[in-house]
Each structure stands twice: as C-alpha cells, then as structure tokens.
mmCIF file of C-alpha atoms in Angstrom:
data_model
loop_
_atom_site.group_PDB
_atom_site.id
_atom_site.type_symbol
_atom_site.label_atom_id
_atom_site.label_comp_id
_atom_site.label_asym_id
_atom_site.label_seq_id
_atom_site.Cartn_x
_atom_site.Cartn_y
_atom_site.Cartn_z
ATOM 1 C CA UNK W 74 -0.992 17.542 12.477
ATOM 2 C CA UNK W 75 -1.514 15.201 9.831
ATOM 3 C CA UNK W 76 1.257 12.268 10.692
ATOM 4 C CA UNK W 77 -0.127 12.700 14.803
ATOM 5 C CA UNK W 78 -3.979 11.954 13.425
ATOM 6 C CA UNK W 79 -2.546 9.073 11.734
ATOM 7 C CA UNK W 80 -0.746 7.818 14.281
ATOM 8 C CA UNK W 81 -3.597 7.662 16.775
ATOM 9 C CA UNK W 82 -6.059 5.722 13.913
ATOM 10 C CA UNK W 83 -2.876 3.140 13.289
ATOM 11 C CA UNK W 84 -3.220 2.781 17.516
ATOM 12 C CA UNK W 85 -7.109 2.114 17.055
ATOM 13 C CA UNK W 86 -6.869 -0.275 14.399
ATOM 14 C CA UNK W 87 -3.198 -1.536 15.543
ATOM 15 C CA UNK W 88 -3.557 -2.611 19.082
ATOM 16 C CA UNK W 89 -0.402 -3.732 20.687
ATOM 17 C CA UNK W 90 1.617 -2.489 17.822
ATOM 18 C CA UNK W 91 3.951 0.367 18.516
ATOM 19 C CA UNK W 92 3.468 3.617 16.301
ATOM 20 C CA UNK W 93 6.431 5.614 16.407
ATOM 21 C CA UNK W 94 6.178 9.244 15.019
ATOM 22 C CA UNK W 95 9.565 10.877 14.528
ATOM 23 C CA UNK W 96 8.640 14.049 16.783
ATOM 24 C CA UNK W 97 7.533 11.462 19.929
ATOM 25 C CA UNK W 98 9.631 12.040 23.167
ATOM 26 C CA UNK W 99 12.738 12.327 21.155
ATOM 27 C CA UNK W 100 15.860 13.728 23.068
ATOM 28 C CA UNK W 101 18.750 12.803 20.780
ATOM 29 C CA UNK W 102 17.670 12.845 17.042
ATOM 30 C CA UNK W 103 20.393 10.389 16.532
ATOM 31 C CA UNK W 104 18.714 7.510 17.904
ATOM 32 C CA UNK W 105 15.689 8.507 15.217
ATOM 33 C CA UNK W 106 17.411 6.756 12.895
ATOM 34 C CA UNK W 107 17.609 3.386 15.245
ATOM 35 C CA UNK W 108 14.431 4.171 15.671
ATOM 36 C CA UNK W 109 13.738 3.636 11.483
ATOM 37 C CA UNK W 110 16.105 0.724 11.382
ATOM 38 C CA UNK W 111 13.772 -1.317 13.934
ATOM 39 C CA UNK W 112 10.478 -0.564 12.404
ATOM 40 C CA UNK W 113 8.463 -2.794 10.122
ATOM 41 C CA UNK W 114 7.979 0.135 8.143
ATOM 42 C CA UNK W 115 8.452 3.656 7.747
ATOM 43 C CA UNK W 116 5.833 5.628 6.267
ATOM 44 C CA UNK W 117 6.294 8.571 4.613
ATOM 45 C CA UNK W 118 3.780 11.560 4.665
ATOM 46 C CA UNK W 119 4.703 13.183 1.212
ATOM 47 C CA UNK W 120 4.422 16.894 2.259
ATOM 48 C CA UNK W 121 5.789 20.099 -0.159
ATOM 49 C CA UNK W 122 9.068 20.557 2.455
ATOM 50 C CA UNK W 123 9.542 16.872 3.177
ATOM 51 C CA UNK W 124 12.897 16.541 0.941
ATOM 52 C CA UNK W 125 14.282 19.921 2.344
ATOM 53 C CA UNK W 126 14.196 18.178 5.941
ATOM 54 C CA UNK W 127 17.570 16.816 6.611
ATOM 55 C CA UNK W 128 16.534 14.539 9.255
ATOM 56 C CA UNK W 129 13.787 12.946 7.122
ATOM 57 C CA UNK W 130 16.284 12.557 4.241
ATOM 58 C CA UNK W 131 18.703 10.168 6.883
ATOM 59 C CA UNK W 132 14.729 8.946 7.961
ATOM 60 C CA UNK W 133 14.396 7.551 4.442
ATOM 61 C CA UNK W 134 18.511 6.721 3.525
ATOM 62 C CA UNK W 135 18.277 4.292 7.119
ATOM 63 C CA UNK W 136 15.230 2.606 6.303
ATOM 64 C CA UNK W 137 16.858 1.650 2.443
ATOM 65 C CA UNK W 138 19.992 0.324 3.751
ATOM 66 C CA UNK W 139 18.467 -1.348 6.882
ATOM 67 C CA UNK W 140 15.659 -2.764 4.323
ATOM 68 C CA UNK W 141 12.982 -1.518 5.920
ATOM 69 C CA UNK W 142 9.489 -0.899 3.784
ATOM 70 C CA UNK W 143 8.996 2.718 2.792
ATOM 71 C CA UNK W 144 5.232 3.638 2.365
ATOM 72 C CA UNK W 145 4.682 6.785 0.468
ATOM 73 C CA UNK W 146 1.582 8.512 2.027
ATOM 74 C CA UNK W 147 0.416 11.482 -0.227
ATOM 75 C CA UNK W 148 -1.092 14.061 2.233
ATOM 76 C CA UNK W 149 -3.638 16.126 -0.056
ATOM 77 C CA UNK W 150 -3.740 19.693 0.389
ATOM 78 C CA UNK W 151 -0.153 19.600 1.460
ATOM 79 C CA UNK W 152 1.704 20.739 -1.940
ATOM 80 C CA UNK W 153 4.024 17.686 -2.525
ATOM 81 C CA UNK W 154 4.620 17.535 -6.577
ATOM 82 C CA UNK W 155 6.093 14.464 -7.774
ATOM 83 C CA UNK W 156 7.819 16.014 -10.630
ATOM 84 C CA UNK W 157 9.832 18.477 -8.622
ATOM 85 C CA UNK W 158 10.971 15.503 -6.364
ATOM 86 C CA UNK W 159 11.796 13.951 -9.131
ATOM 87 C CA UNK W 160 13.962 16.580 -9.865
ATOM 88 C CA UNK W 161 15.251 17.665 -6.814
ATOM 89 C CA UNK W 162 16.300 13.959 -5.503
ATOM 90 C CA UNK W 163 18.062 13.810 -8.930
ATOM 91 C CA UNK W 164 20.274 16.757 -7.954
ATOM 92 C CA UNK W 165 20.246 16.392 -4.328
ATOM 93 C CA UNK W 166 24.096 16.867 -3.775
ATOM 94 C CA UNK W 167 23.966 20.265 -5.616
ATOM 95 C CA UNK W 168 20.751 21.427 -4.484
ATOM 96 C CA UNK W 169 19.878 21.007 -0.615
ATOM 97 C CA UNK W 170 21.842 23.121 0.783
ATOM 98 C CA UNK W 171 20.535 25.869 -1.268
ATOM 99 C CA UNK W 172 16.950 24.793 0.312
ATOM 100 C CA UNK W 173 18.494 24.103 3.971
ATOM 101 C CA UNK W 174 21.345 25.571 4.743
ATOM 102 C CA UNK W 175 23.167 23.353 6.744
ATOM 103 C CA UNK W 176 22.044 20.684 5.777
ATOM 104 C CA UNK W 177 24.133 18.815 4.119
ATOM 105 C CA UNK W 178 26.606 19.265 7.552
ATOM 106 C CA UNK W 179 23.875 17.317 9.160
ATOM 107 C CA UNK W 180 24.139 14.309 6.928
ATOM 108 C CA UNK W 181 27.638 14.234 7.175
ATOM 109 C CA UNK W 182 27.999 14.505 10.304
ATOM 110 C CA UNK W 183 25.740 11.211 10.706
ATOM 111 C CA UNK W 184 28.395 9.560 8.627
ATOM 112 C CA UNK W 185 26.411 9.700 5.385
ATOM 113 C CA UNK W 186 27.800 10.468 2.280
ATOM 114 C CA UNK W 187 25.270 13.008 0.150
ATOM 115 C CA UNK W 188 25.992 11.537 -3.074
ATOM 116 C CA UNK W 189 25.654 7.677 -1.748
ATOM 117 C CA UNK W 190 22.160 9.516 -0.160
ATOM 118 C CA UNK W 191 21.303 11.343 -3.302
ATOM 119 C CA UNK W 192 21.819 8.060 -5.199
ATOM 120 C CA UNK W 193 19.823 6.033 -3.382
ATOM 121 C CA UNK W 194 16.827 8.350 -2.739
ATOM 122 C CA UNK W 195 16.491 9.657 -6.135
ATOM 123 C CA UNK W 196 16.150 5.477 -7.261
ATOM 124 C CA UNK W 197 13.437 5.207 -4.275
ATOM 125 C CA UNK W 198 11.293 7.509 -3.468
ATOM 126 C CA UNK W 199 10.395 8.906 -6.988
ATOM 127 C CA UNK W 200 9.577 5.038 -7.700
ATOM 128 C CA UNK W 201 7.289 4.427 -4.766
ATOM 129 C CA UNK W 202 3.105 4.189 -5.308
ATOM 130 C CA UNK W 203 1.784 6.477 -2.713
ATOM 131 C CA UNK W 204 -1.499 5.875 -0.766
ATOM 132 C CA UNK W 205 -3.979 9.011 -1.455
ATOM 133 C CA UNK W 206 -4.873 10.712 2.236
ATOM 134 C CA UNK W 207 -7.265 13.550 2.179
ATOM 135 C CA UNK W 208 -7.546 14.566 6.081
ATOM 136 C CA UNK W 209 -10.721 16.913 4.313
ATOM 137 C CA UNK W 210 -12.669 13.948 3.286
ATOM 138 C CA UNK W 211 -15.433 12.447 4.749
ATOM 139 C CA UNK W 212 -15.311 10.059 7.499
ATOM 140 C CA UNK W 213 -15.557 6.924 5.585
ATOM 141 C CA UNK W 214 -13.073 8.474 2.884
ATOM 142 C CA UNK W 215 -10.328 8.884 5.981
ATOM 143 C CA UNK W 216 -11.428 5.227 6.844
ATOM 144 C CA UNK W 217 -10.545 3.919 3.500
ATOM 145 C CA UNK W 218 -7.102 5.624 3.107
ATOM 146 C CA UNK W 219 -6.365 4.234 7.042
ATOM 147 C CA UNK W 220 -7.235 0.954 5.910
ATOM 148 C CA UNK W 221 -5.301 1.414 2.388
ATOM 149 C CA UNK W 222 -2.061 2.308 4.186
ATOM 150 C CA UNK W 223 -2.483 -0.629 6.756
ATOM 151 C CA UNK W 224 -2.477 -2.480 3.814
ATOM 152 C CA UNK W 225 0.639 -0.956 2.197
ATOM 153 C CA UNK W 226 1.772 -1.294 5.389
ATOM 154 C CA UNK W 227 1.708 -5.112 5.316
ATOM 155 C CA UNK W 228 2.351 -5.786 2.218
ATOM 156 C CA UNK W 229 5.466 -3.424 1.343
ATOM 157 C CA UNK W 230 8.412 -5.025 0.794
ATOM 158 C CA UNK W 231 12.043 -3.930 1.369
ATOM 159 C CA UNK W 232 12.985 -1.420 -2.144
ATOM 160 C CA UNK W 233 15.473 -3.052 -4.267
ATOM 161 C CA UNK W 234 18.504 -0.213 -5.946
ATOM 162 C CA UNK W 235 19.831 -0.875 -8.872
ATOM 163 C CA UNK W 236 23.354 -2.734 -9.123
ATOM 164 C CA UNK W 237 25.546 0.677 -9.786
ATOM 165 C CA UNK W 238 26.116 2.674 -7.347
ATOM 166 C CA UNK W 239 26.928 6.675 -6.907
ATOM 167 C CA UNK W 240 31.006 7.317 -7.490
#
C-alpha cells in the first residue's frame, strides 16, 4: 500500500517521468529486472520481509551490476531492523532458503549465482542511508519525506563494491 501511495506523489511532483512499481502490469517477472536495469533509480521500501523476497533480492543484485542508484526508503511501522539485515545479507547463501523455500531456485534460475548475490548485497544495502517515511504522519511530514526521497533520488549515485569479490 505503501510503495503504490508513493508512486502516485512521485507522479504529482514528477510529471512526465515514468514511475515504475514492480507489481504494475507485469506478465513475465523476468523482464522486472530490465525493468531495474533502465531506471534512474530503484528505490527500495525497507519493509520486515523485503530480504526474504526473491524477486526483490534479483530487484536489488540488477540495479548493482547495471549501476543503477539504490535509494533505501525506511517505511515506519513496517518492522525492517537494520541489524538483522545486517545479519541476514551476511549469511544469505545459508539462510534464505530457510526463510523462502525456493528461493534460492529462483535466483538461479535467473542465472545468478547466490554467493556472487550474497556478496554484493550484504556490501550494499546494509551501507545505504535510508530516507525516514512515516505514511502515519501528518500531511506536511509525508510532504517532507516525498521531497527527501526526490532528493535522494537525484542525487544517488551508482554504489561502488569493494575490489574482492565472493569465491
């Protein structure tokens, strides 16, 4: 409910740009992840269950390689704790399919290697500053944290990994 609200105040305050939400008209998840690789940005609405989601996992993993901006959006009210994200990006490999079984067929069978995933994410995501949304607050509260992640929006740059890579 959350990521459609924001997507029609980006619309307002965006005209002309397109606003793609990952659950829009989508017939074949596998061009999602063309979808990520063409944006400007992809924001991310940090959510308790986000990391468990295969799909928004390869979301994430195609917008790194493709060097596409990743906005962290924390979601209030929505239980996402940084330090178990922390931890469970750290041990993706071992620990997703325990979460979602299944899984980890998913992002092999998009050609992604779990490790080379796990590597990457867990030197991203816990790393990113995250724009404060509370879909509770007060109109002009909502107002600033639109404006905010326009800004982040703009002004994100492509996420640099470090030189070693998973084995």
């Amino acid at each position: 409910m959350e990521a459609r609200f924001l997507k029609t105040e980006l619309e307002k305050h965006l005209p002309g740009s397109e606003i793609f939400l990952d659950s829009d008209d989508l017939k074949d998840l596998r061009s999602l992840l063309a979808y990520v690789r063409d944006s400007s940005a992809l924001v991310v609405v940090q959510s308790a269950e986000i990391l468990y989601r295969p799909w928004c996992l390869l979301e994430m993993y195609a917008a790194i390689e493709s060097g596409v901006p990743i906005v962290a959006l924390l979601c209030q009210g929505k239980g996402y704790d940084f330090g178990q994200a922390t931890q469970f990006l750290t041990n993706l490999d071992s620990q997703l399919e325990q979460k979602t079984p299944g899984a980890g067929k998913t992002i092999y069978d998009e050609g992604v290697d779990i490790r080379d995933l796990a590597f990457k994410l867990a030197h991203v995501i816990p790393n990113l500053i995250s724009v404060s949304f509370n879909p509770s607050g007060s109109k002009n509260t909502i107002e600033a944290s639109i404006r905010d992640l326009m800004e982040a929006m703009v002004t994100a740059t492509p996420v640099e990994l470090p030189d070693n890579k998973a084995e």
